[in-house]
Short mmCIF file of C-alpha atoms and ligand atoms in Angstrom, two decimals:
data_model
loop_
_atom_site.label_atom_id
_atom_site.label_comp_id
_atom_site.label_asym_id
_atom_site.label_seq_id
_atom_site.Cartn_x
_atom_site.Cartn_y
_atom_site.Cartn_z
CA UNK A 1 106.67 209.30 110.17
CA UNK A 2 107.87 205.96 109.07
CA UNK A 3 107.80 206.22 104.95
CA UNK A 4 108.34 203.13 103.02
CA UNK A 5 107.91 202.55 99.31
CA UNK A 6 106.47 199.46 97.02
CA UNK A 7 107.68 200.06 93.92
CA UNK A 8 107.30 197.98 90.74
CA UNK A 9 105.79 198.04 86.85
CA UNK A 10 102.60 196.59 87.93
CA UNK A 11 101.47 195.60 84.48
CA UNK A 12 99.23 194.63 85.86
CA UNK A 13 99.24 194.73 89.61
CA UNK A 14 98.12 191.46 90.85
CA UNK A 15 96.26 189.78 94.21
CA UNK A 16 100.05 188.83 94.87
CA UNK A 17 100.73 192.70 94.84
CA UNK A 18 97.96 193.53 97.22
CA UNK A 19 99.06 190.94 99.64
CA UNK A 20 102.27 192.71 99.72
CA UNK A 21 100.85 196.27 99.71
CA UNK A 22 98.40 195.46 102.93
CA UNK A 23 101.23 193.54 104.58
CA UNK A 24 103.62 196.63 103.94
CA UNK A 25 101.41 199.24 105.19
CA UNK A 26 101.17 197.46 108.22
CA UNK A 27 105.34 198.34 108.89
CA UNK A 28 105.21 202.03 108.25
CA UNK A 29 102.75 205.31 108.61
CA UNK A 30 103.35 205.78 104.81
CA UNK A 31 103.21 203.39 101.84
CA UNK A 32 103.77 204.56 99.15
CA UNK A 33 102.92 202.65 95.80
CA UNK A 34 104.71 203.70 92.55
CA UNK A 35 104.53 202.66 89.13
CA UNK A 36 108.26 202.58 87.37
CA UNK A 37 109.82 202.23 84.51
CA UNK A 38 111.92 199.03 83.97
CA UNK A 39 114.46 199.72 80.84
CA UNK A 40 113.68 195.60 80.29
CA UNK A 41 110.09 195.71 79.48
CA UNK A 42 107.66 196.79 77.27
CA UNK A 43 104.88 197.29 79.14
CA UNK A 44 101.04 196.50 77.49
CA UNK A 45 99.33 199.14 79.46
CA UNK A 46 100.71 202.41 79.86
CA UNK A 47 102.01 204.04 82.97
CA UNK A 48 98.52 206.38 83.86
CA UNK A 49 96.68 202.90 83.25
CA UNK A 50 98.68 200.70 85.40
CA UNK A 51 98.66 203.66 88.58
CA UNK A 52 95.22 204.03 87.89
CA UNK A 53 94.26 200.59 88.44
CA UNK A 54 96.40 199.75 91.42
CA UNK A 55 94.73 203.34 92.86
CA UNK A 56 91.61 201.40 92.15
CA UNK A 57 92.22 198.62 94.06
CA UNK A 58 94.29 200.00 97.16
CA UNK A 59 91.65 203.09 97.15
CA UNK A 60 90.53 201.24 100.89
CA UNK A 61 94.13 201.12 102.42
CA UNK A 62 94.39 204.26 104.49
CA UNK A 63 98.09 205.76 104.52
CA UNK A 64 98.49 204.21 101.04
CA UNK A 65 99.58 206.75 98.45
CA UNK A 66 99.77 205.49 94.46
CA UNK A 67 101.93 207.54 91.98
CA UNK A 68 103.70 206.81 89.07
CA UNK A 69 107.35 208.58 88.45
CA UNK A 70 109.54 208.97 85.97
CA UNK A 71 113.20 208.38 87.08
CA UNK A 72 115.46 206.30 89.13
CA UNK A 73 113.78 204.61 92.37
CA UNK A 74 116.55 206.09 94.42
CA UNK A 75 115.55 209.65 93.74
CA UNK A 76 112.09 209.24 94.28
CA UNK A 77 113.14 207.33 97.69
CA UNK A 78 115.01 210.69 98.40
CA UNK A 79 112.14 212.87 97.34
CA UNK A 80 109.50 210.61 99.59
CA UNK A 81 111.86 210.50 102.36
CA UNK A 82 111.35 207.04 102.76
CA UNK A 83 113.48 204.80 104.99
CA UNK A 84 113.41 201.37 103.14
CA UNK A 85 111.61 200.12 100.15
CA UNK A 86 109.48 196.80 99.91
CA UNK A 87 109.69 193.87 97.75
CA UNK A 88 107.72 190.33 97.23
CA UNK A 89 109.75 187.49 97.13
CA UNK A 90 107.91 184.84 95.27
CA UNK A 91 111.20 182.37 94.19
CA UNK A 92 114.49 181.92 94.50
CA UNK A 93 115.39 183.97 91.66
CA UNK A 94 113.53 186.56 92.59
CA UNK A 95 115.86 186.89 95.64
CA UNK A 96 118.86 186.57 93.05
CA UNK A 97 117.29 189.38 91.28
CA UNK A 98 116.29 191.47 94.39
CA UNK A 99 120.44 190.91 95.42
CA UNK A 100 121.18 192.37 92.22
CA UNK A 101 118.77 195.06 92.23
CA UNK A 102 119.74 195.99 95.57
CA UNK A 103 123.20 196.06 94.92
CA UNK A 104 122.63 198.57 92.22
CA UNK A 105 121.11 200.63 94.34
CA UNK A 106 123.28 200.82 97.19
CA UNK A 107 126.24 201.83 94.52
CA UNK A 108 123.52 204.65 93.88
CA UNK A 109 122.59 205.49 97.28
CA UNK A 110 124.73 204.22 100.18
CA UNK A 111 121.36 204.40 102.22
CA UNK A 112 119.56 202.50 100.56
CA UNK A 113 117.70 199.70 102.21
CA UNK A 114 115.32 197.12 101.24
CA UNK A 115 112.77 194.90 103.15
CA UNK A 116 111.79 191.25 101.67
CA UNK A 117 108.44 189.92 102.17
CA UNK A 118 108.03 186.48 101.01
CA UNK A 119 104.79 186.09 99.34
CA UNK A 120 101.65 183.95 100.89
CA UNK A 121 101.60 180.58 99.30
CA UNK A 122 98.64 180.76 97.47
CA UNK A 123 99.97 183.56 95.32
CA UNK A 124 103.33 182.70 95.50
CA UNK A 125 103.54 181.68 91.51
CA UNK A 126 101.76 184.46 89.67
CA UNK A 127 103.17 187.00 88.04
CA UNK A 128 101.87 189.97 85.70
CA UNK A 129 103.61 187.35 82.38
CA UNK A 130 101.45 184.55 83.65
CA UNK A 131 97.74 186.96 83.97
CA UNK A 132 98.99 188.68 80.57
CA UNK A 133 99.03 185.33 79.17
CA UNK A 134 95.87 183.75 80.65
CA UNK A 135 94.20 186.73 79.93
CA UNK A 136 95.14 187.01 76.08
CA UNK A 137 93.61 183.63 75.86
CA UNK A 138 90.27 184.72 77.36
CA UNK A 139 91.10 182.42 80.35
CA UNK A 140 89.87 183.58 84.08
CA UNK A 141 92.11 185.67 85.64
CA UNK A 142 89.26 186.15 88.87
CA UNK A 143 91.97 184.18 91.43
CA UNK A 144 95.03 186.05 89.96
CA UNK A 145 93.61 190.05 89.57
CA UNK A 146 91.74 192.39 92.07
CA UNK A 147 87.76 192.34 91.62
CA UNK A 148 88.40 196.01 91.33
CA UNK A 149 90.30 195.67 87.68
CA UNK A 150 89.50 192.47 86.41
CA UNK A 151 87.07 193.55 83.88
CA UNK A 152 89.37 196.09 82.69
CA UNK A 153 92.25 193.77 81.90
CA UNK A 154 90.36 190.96 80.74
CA UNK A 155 88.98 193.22 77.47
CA UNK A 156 92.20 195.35 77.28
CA UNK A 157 94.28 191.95 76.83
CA UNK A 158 91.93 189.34 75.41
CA UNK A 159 92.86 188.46 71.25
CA UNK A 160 89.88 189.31 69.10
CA UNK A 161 89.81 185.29 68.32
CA UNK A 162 89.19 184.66 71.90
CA UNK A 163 86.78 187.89 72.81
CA UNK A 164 83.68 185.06 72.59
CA UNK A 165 85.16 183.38 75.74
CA UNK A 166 84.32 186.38 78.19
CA UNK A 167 80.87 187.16 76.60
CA UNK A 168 80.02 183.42 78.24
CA UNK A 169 81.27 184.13 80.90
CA UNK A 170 79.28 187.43 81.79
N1 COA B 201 102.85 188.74 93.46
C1 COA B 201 102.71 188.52 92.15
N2 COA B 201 103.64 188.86 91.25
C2 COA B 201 104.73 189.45 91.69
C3 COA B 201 104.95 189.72 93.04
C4 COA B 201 103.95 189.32 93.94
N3 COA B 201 104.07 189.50 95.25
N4 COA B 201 106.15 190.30 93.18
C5 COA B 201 106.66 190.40 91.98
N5 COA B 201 105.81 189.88 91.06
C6 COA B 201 106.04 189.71 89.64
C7 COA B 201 105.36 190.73 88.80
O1 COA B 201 104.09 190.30 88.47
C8 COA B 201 106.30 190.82 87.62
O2 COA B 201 106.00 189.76 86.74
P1 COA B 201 106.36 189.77 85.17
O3 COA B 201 107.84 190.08 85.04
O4 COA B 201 105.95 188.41 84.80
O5 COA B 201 105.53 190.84 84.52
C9 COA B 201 107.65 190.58 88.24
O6 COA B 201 107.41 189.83 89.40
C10 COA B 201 108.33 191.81 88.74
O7 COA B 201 107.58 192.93 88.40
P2 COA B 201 107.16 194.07 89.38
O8 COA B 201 107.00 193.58 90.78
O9 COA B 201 105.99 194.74 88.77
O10 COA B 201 108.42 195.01 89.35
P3 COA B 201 109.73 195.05 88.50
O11 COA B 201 110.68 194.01 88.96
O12 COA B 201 109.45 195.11 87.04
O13 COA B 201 110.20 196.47 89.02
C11 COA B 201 111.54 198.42 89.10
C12 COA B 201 111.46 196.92 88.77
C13 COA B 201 110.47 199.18 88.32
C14 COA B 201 111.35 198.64 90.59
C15 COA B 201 112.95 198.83 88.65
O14 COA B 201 113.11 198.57 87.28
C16 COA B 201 113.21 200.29 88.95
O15 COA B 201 113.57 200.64 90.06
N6 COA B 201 113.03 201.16 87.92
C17 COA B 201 113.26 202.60 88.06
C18 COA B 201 114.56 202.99 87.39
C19 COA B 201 115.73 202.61 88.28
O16 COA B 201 115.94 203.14 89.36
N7 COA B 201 116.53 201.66 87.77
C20 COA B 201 117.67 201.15 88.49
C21 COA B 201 117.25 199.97 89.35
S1 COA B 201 118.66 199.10 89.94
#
């Protein structure tokens, strides 16, 4: 059984995610999705809410496991037996950053491996910042967010000031 892992903060996962997700699953016998901490950010939904949702929307992806896990990605590689885990690459700078993260890793794990897949061009410039943003606003975040969760984080995220925006909407 070929295990690999997508791991990120998903906050919240995007259409850009999925793409990556389906595209993963097709490389292994076991994805498996998990919801991390990253020391940098302050997430807006917690961690149950942001492995709930991306459960919600990869619920249709058979061998497609989503957990959330408190610890370095390493262990939980170890734990999951997992050969490899898979990023997006949206950007040059996300490679730079996917160099350095990988290069942490490896001083962690001398197995460690990683597998890039470069995002499909429609989706290549979102990001969970950009729907956060959009969203707060009461803007539509329909070609940036799963059907599945949309409604969700457009009222968890909207500012009171802007709530009227989504009742015209609906
Ligand atoms: N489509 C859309 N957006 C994408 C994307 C894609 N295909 N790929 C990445 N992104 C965006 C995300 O939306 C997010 O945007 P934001 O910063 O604007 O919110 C950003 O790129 C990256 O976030 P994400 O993919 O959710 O993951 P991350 O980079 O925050 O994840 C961890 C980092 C959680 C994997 C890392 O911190 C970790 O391993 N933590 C566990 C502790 C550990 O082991 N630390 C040592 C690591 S060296």
């Amino acid at each position: 059984m070929r295990t690999l892992i997508y791991p990120g903060t998903f906050d919240p996962l995007t259409r850009g995610h999925v793409d990556i997700a389906r595209r993963a699953r097709r490389l292994c016998d076991r994805l498996y999705v998990v919801v991390l901490r990253n020391a940098n950010k302050r997430p807006a939904f917690d961690v149950a809410e942001r492995r709930d949702m991306a459960a919600r929307c990869l619920a249709d992806l058979d061998g497609c496991f989503v957990e959330d896990y408190d610890g370095l990605l390493v262990d939980y590689m170890v734990e999951r037996g997992a050969v490899a885990v898979v990023r997006g690459l949206r950007s040059e700078s996300d490679f730079r950053y996917e160099l350095e993260m990988v290069a942490a890793n490896r001083l962690l794990y001398e197995s460690f491996e990683s597998i890039l897949l470069p995002s499909s061009s429609a989706l290549a410039l979102t990001s969970s910042a950009i729907v956060r943003e959009v969203a707060a606003y009461g803007g539509d975040i329909s070609a940036m967010v799963p059907d599945e969760i949309q409604d969700e984080v457009a009222r968890r995220l909207v500012r009171p000031e802007y709530r009227h925006r989504l009742e015209v909407r609906t």
